[in-house]
PDB file of C-alpha atoms in Angstrom:
ATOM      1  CA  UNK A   1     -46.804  -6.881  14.844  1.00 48.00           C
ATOM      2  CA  UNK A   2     -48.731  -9.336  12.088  1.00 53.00           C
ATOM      3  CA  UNK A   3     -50.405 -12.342  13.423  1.00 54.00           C
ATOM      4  CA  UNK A   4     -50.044 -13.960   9.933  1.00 56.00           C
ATOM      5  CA  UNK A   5     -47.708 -17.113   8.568  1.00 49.00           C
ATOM      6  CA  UNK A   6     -44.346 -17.725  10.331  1.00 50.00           C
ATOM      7  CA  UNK A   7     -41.918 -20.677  11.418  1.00 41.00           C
ATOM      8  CA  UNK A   8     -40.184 -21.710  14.226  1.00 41.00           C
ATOM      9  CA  UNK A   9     -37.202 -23.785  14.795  1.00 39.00           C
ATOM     10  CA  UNK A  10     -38.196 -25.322  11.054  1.00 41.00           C
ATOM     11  CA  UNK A  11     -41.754 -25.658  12.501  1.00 46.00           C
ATOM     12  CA  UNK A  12     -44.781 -24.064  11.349  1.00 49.00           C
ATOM     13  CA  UNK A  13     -46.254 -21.781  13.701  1.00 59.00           C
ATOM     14  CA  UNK A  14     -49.872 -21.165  13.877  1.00 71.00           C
ATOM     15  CA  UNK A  15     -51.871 -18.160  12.192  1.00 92.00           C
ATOM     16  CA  UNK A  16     -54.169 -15.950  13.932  1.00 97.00           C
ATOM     17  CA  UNK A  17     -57.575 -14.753  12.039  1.00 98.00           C
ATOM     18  CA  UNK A  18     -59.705 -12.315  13.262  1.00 98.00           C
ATOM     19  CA  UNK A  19     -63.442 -12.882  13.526  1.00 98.00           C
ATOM     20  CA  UNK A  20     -64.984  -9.599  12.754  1.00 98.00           C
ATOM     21  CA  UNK A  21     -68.463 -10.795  14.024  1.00 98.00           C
ATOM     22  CA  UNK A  22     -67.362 -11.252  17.356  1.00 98.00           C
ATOM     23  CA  UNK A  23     -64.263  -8.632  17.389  1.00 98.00           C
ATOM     24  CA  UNK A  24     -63.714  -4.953  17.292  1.00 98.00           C
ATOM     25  CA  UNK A  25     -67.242  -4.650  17.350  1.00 97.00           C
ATOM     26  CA  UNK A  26     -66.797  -1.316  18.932  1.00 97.00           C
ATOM     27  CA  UNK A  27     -67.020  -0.191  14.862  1.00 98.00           C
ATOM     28  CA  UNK A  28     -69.164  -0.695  12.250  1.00 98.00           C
ATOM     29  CA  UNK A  29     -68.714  -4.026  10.049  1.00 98.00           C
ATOM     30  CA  UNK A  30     -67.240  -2.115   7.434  1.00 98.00           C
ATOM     31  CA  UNK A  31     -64.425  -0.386   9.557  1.00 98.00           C
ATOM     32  CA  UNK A  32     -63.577  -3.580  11.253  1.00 98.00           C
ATOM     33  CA  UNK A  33     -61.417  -4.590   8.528  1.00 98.00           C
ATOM     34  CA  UNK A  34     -59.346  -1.611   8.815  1.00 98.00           C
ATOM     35  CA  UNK A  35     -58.951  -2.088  12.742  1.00 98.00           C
ATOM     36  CA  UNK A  36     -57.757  -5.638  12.660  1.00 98.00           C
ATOM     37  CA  UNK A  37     -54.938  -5.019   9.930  1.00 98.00           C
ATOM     38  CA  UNK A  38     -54.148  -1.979  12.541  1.00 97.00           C
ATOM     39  CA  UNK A  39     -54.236  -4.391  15.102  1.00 96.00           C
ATOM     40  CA  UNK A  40     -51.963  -6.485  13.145  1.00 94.00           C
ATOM     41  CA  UNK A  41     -53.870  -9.276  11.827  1.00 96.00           C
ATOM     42  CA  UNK A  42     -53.075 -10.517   8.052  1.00 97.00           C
ATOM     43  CA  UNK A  43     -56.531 -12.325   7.898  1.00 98.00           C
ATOM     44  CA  UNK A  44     -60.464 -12.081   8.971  1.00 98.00           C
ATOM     45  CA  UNK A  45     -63.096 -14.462   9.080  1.00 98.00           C
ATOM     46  CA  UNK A  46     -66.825 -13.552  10.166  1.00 98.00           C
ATOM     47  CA  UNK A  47     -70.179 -15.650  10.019  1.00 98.00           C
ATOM     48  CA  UNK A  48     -71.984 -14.002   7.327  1.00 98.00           C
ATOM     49  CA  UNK A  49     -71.235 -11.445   4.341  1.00 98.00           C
ATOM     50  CA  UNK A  50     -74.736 -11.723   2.687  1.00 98.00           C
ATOM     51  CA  UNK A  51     -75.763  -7.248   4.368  1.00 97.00           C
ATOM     52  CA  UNK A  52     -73.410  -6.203   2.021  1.00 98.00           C
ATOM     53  CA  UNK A  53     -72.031  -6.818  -2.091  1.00 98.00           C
ATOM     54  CA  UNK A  54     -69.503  -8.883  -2.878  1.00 98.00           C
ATOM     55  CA  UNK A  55     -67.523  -6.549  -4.256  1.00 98.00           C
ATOM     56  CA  UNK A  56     -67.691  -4.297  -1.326  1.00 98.00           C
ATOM     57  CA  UNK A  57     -66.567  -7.299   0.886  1.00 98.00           C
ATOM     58  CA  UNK A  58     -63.869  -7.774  -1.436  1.00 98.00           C
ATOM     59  CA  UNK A  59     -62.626  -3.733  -1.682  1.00 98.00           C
ATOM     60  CA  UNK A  60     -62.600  -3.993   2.335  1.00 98.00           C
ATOM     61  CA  UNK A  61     -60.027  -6.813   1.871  1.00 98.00           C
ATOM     62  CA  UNK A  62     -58.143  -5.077  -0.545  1.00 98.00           C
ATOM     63  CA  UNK A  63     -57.740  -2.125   0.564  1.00 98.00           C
ATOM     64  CA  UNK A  64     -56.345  -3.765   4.027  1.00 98.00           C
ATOM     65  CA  UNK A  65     -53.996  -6.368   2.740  1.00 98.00           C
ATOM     66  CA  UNK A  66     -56.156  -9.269   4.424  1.00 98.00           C
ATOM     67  CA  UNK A  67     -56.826 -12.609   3.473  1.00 98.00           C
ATOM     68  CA  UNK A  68     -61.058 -13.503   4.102  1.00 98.00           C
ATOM     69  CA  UNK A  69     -60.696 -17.609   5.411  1.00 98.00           C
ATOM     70  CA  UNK A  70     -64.133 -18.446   6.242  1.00 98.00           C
ATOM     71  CA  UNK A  71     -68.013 -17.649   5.905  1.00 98.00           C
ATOM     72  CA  UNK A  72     -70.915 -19.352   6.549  1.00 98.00           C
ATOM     73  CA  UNK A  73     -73.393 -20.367   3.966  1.00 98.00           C
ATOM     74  CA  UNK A  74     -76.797 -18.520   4.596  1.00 98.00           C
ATOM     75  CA  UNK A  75     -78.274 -19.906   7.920  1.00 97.00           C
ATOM     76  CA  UNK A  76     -81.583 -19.538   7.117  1.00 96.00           C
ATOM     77  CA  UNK A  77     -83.822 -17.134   8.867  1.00 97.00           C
ATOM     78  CA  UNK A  78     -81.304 -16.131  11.814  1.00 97.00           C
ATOM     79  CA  UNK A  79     -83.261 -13.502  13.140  1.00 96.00           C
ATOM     80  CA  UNK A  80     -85.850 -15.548  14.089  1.00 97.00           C
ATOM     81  CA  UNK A  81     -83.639 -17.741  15.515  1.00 96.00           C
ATOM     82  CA  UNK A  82     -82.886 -20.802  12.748  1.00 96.00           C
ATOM     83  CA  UNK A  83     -78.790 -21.763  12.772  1.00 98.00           C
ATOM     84  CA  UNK A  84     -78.529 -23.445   9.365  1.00 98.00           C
ATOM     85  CA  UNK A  85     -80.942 -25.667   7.264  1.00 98.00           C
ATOM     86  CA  UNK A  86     -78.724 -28.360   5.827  1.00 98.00           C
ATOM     87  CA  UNK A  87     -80.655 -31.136   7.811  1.00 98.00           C
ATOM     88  CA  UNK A  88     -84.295 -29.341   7.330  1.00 98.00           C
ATOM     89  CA  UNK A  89     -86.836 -31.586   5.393  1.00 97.00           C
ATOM     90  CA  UNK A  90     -88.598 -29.432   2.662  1.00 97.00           C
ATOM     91  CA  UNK A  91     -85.666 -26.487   2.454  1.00 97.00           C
ATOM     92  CA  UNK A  92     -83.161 -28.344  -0.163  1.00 98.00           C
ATOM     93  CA  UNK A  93     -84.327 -25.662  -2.817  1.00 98.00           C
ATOM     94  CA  UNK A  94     -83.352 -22.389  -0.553  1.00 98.00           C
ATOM     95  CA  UNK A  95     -79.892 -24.542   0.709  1.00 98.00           C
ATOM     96  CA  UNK A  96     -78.817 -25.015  -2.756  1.00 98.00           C
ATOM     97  CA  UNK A  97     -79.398 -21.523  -3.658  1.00 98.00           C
ATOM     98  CA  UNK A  98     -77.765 -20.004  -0.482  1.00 98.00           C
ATOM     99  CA  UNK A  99     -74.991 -22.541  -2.065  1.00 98.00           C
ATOM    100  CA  UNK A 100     -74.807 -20.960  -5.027  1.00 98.00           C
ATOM    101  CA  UNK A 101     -74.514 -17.523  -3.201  1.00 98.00           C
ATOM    102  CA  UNK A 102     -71.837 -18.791  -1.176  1.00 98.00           C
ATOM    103  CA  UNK A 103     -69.894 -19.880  -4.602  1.00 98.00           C
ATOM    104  CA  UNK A 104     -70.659 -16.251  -5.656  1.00 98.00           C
ATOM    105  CA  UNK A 105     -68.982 -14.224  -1.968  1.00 98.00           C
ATOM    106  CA  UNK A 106     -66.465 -17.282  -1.993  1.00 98.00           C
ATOM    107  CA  UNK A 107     -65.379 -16.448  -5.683  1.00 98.00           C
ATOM    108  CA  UNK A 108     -65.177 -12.509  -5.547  1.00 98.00           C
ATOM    109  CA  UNK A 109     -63.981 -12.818  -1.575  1.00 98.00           C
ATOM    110  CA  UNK A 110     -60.803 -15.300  -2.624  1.00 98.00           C
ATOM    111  CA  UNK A 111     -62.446 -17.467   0.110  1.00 98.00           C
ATOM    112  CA  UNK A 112     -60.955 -21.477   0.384  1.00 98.00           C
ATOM    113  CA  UNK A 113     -63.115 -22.293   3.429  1.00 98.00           C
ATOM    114  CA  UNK A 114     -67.222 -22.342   3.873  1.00 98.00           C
ATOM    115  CA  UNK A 115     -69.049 -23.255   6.379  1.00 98.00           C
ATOM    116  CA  UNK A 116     -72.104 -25.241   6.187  1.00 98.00           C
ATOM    117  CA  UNK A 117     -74.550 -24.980   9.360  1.00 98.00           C
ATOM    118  CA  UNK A 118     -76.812 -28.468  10.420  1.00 98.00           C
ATOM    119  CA  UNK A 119     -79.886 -26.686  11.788  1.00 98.00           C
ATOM    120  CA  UNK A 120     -82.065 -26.913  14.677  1.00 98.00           C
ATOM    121  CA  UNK A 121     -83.735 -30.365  14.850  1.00 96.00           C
ATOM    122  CA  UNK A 122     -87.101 -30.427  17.076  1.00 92.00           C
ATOM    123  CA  UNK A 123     -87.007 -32.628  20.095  1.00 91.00           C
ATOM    124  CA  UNK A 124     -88.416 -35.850  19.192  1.00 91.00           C
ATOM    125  CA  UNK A 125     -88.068 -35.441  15.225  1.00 94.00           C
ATOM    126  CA  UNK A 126     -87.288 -38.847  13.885  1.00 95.00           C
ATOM    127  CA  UNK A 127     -83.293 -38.392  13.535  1.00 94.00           C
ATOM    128  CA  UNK A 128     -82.754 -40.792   9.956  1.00 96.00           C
ATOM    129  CA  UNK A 129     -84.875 -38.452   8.305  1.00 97.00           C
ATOM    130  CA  UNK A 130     -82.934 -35.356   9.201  1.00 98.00           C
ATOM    131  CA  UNK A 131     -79.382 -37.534   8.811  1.00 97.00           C
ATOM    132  CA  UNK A 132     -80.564 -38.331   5.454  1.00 98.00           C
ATOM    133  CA  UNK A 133     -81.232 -34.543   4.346  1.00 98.00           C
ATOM    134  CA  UNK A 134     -78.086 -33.692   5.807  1.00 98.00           C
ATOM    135  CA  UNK A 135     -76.142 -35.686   3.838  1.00 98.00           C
ATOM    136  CA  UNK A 136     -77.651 -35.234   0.540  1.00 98.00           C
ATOM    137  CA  UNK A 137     -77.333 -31.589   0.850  1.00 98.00           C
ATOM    138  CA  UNK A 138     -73.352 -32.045   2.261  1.00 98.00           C
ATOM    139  CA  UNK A 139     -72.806 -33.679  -0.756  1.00 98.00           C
ATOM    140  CA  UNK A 140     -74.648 -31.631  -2.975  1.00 98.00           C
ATOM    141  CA  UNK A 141     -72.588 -28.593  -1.229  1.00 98.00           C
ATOM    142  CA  UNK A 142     -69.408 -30.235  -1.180  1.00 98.00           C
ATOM    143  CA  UNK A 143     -69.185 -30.926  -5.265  1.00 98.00           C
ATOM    144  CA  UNK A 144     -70.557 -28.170  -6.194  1.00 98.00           C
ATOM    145  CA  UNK A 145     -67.903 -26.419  -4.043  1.00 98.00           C
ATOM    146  CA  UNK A 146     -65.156 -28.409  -5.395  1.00 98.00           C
ATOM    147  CA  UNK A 147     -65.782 -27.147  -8.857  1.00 98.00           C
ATOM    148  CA  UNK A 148     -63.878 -23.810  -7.626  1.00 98.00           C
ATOM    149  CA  UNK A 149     -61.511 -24.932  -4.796  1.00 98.00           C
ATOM    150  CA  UNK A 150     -63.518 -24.608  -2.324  1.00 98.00           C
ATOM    151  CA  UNK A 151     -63.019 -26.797   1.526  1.00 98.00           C
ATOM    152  CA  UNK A 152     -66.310 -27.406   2.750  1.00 98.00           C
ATOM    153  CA  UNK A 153     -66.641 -27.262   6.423  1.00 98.00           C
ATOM    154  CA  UNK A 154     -69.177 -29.080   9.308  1.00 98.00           C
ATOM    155  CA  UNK A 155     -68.552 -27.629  12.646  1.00 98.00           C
ATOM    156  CA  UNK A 156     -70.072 -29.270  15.643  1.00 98.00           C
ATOM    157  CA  UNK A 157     -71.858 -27.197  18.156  1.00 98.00           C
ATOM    158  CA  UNK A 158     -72.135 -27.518  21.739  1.00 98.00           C
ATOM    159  CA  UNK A 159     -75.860 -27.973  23.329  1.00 96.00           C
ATOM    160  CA  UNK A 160     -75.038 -25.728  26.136  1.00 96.00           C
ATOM    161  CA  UNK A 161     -75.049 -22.961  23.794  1.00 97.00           C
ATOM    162  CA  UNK A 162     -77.089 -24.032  21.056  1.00 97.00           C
ATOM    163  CA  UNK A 163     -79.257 -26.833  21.990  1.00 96.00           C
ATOM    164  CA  UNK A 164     -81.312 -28.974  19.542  1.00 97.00           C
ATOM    165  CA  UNK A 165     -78.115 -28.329  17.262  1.00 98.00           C
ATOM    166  CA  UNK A 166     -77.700 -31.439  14.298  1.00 98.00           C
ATOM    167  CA  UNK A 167     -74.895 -32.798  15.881  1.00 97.00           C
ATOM    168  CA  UNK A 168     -72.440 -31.924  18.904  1.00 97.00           C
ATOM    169  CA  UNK A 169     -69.039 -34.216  19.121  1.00 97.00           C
ATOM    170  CA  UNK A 170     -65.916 -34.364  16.755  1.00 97.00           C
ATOM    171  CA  UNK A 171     -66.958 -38.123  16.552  1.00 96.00           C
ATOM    172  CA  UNK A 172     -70.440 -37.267  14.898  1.00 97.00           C
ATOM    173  CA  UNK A 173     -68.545 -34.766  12.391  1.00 98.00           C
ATOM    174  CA  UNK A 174     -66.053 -36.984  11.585  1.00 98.00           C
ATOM    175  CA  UNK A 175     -68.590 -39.538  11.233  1.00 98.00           C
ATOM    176  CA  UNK A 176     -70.661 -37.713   8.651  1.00 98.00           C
ATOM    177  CA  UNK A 177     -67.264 -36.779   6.519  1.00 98.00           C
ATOM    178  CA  UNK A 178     -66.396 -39.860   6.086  1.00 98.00           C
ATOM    179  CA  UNK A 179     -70.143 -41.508   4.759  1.00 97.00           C
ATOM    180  CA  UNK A 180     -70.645 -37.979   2.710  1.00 97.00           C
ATOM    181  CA  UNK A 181     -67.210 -39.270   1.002  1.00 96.00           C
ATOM    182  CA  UNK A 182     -66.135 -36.351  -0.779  1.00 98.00           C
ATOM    183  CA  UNK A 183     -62.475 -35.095  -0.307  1.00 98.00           C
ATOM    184  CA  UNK A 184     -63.299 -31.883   0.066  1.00 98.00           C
ATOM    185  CA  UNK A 185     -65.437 -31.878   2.966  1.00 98.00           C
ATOM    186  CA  UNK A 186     -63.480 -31.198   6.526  1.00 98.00           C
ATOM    187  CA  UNK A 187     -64.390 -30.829   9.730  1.00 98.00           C
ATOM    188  CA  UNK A 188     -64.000 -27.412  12.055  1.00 98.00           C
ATOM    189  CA  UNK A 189     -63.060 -27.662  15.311  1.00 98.00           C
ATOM    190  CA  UNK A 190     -63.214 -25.389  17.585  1.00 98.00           C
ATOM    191  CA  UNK A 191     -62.358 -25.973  21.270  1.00 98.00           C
ATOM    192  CA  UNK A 192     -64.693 -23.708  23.244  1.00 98.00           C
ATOM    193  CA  UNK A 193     -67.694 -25.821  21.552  1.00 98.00           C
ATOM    194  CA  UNK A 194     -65.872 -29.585  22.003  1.00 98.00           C
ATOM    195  CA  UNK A 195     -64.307 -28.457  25.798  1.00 98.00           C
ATOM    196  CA  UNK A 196     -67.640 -28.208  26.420  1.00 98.00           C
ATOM    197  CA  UNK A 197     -69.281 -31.027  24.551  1.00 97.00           C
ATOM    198  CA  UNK A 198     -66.907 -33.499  25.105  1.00 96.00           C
ATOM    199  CA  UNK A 199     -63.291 -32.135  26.079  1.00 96.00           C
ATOM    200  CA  UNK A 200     -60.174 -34.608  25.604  1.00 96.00           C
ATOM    201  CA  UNK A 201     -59.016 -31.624  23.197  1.00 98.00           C
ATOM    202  CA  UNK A 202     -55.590 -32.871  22.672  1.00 98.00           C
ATOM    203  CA  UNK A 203     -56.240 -36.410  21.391  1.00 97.00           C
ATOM    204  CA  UNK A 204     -59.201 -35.226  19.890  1.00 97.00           C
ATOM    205  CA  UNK A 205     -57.449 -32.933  17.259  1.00 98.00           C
ATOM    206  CA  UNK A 206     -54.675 -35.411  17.428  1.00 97.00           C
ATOM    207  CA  UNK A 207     -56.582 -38.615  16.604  1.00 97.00           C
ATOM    208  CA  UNK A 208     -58.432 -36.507  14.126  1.00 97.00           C
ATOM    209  CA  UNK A 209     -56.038 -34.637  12.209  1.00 97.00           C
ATOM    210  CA  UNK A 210     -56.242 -35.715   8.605  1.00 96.00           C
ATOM    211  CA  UNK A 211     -60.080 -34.486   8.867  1.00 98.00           C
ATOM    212  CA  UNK A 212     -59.708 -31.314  10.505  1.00 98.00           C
ATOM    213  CA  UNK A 213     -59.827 -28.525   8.177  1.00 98.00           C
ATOM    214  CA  UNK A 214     -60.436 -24.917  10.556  1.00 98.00           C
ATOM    215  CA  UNK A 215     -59.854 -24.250  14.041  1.00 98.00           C
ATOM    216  CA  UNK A 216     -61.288 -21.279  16.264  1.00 98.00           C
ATOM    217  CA  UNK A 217     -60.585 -20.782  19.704  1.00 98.00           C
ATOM    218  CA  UNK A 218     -62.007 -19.030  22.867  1.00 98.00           C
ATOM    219  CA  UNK A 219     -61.680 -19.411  26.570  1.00 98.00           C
ATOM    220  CA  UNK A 220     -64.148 -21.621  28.364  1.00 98.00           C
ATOM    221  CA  UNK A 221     -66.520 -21.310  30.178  1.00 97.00           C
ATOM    222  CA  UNK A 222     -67.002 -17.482  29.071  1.00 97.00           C
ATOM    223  CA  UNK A 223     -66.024 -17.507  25.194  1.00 98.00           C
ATOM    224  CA  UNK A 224     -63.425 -14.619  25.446  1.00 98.00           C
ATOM    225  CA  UNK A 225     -59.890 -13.631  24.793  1.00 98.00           C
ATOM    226  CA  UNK A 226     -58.092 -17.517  25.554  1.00 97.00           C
ATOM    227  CA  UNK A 227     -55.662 -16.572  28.270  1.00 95.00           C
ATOM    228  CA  UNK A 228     -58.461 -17.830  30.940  1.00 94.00           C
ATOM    229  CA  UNK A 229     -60.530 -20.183  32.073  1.00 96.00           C
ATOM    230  CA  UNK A 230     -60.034 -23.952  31.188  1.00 97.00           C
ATOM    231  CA  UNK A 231     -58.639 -24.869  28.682  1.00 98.00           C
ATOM    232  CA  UNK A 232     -54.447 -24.505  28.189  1.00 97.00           C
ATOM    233  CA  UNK A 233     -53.967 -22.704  25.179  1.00 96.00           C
ATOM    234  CA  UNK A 234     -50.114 -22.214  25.112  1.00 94.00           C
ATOM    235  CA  UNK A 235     -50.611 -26.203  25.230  1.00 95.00           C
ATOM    236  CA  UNK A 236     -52.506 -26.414  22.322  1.00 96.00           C
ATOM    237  CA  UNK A 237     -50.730 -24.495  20.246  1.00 95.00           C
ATOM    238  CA  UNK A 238     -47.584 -26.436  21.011  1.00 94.00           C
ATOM    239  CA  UNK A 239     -49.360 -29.113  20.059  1.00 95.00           C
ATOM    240  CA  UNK A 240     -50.384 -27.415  16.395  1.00 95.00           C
ATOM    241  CA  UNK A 241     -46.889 -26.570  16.072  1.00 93.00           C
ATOM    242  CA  UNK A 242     -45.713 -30.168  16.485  1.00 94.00           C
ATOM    243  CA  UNK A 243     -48.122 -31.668  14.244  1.00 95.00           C
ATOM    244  CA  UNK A 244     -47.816 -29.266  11.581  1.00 94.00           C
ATOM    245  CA  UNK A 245     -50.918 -27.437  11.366  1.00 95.00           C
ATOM    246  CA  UNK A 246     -51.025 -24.829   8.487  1.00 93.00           C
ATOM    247  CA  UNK A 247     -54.462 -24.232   8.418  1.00 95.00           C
ATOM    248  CA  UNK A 248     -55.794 -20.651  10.504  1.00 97.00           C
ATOM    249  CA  UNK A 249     -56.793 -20.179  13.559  1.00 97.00           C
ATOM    250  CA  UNK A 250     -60.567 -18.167  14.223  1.00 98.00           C
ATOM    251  CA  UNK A 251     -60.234 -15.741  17.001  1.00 98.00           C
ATOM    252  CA  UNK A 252     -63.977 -16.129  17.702  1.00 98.00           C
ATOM    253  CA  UNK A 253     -64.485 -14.945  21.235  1.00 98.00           C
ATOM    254  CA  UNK A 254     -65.848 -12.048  22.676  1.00 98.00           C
ATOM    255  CA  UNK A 255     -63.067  -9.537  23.714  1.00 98.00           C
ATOM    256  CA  UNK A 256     -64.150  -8.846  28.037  1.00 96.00           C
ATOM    257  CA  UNK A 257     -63.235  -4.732  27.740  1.00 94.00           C
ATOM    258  CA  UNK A 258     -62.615  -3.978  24.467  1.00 94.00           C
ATOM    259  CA  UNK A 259     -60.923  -5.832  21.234  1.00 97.00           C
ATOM    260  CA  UNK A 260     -57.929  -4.012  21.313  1.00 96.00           C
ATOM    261  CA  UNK A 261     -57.435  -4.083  25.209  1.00 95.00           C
ATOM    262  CA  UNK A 262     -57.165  -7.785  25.275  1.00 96.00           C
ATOM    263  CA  UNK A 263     -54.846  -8.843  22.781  1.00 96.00           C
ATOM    264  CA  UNK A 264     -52.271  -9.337  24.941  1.00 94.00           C
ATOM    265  CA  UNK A 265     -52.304 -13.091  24.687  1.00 93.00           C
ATOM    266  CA  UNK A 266     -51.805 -12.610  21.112  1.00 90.00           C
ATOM    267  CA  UNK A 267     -48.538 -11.206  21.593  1.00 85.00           C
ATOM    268  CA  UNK A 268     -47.132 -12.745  24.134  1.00 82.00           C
ATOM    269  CA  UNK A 269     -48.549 -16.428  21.737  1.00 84.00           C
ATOM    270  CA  UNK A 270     -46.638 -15.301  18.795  1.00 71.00           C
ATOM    271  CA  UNK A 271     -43.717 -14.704  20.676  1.00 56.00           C
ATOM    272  CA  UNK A 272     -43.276 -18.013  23.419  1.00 47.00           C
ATOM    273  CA  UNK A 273     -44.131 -21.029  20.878  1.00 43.00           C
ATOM    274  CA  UNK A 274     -41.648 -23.430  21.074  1.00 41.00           C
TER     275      UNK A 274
END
């Protein structure tokens, strides 16, 4: 079965992307490609390609007939624990390089959608400062990214699971689209982090709509497979279907017992949409 484009009583149904970082981790990077066209997926997204070339991104694509939707720009140092340094004083040199490698995977990966990570902002750091770094490196991102094609995303993070993160609510993304004013920057949501930041999911993407550009999923409060937990998925995805969403939707969760095991709510998704 392929968890890719399809329509339903002249609707358009939702499409499912695999996010390799999180799923079928029970291979290598490489062979995850492989497994998720196996498991029937027509598209992948993961947080970062930068361990490997381009071009052997790319031949992993090819090779399995999948579509690559999103990356993240580089993060910074993520093994010692930054996430992103878009709103860092004194780092606008090594963001707008990491932008220029992004333009590089995006280009040779067919990629329409990057990801731009805030940062880490210390408690007590005087906020206008970081705001104003943010947004001169969002814009700096966002036109040099339009030059190819390329959507430039802002995803807001829940404090639960990364505190001290730039900015939290759909409000505050929204927020900084709009004063960034360039048409190509959208907002990701993704409704394990705003359940938990702020829930009202369904008038939230609703009232929001226009400036949503990604959505990724995962149950809450455990971040795996979303057939559990609080938030009423077979809802949601009604709801996509009614307003016409055509973007993807991220499969970022972390699979309980096994990728493969618990896909079952993938199936039974793509078959009770109405």
């Amino acid at each position: 079965m392929a968890f890719g484009p399809d329509t339903l009583n002249g609707g358009v149904m939702p499409k499912f992307a695999a996010n390799l970082s999180m799923m079928f981790n029970e291979v290598a990077f490489p062979q995850r490609f492989a497994a998720a066209a196996a498991a029937g997926f027509e598209a992948v997204e993961f947080l970062f390609p930068y361990d490997y070339t381009a071009q052997e991104v790319a031949s992993w694509l090819q090779e399995n007939c999948l579509e690559n939707v999103l990356f993240n720009l580089p993060p910074g140092d993520w093994a010692a624990g930054e996430r992103g340094i878009a709103a860092l004083p004194g780092r606008e040199e090594e963001f707008q390089a990491g932008v220029m490698r992004g333009i590089e995977y995006a280009q040779a990966l067919g990629t329409k959608r990057v990801h731009m990570m805030a940062g880490l902002i210390p408690a007590g750091a005087p906020r206008p400062v970081h705001r104003d770094v943010y947004l001169n490196n969002l814009r700096y991102a966002a036109r040099a990214m339009g030059k190819y094609g390329i959507t430039l995303l802002i995803e807001p993070i829940n404090g639960r699971d990364m505190p001290g993160y730039f900015f939290h609510t759909q409000a505050e993304g929204h927020a900084l689209r709009e004063e960034c004013g360039e048409p190509n920057v959208k907002v990701q949501m993704d409704f394990y982090h705003c359940q938990i930041a702020e829930g009202n999911l369904a008038m939230n993407f609703q009232n929001n709509f226009s400036g949503i550009g990604h959505v990724q999923i995962a149950s809450v409060p455990g971040r795996n497979e979303p057939d559990d937990g609080e938030v009423n998925y077979p809802f949601l995805f009604r709801l996509l279907d009614e307003l016409g969403y055509e973007g993807w939707i991220g499969c970022e969760y972390r699979p309980r017992a096994g990728t493969e095991n618990g896909l079952g709510w993938l199936a039974t998704a793509s078959h009770t949409r109405t």
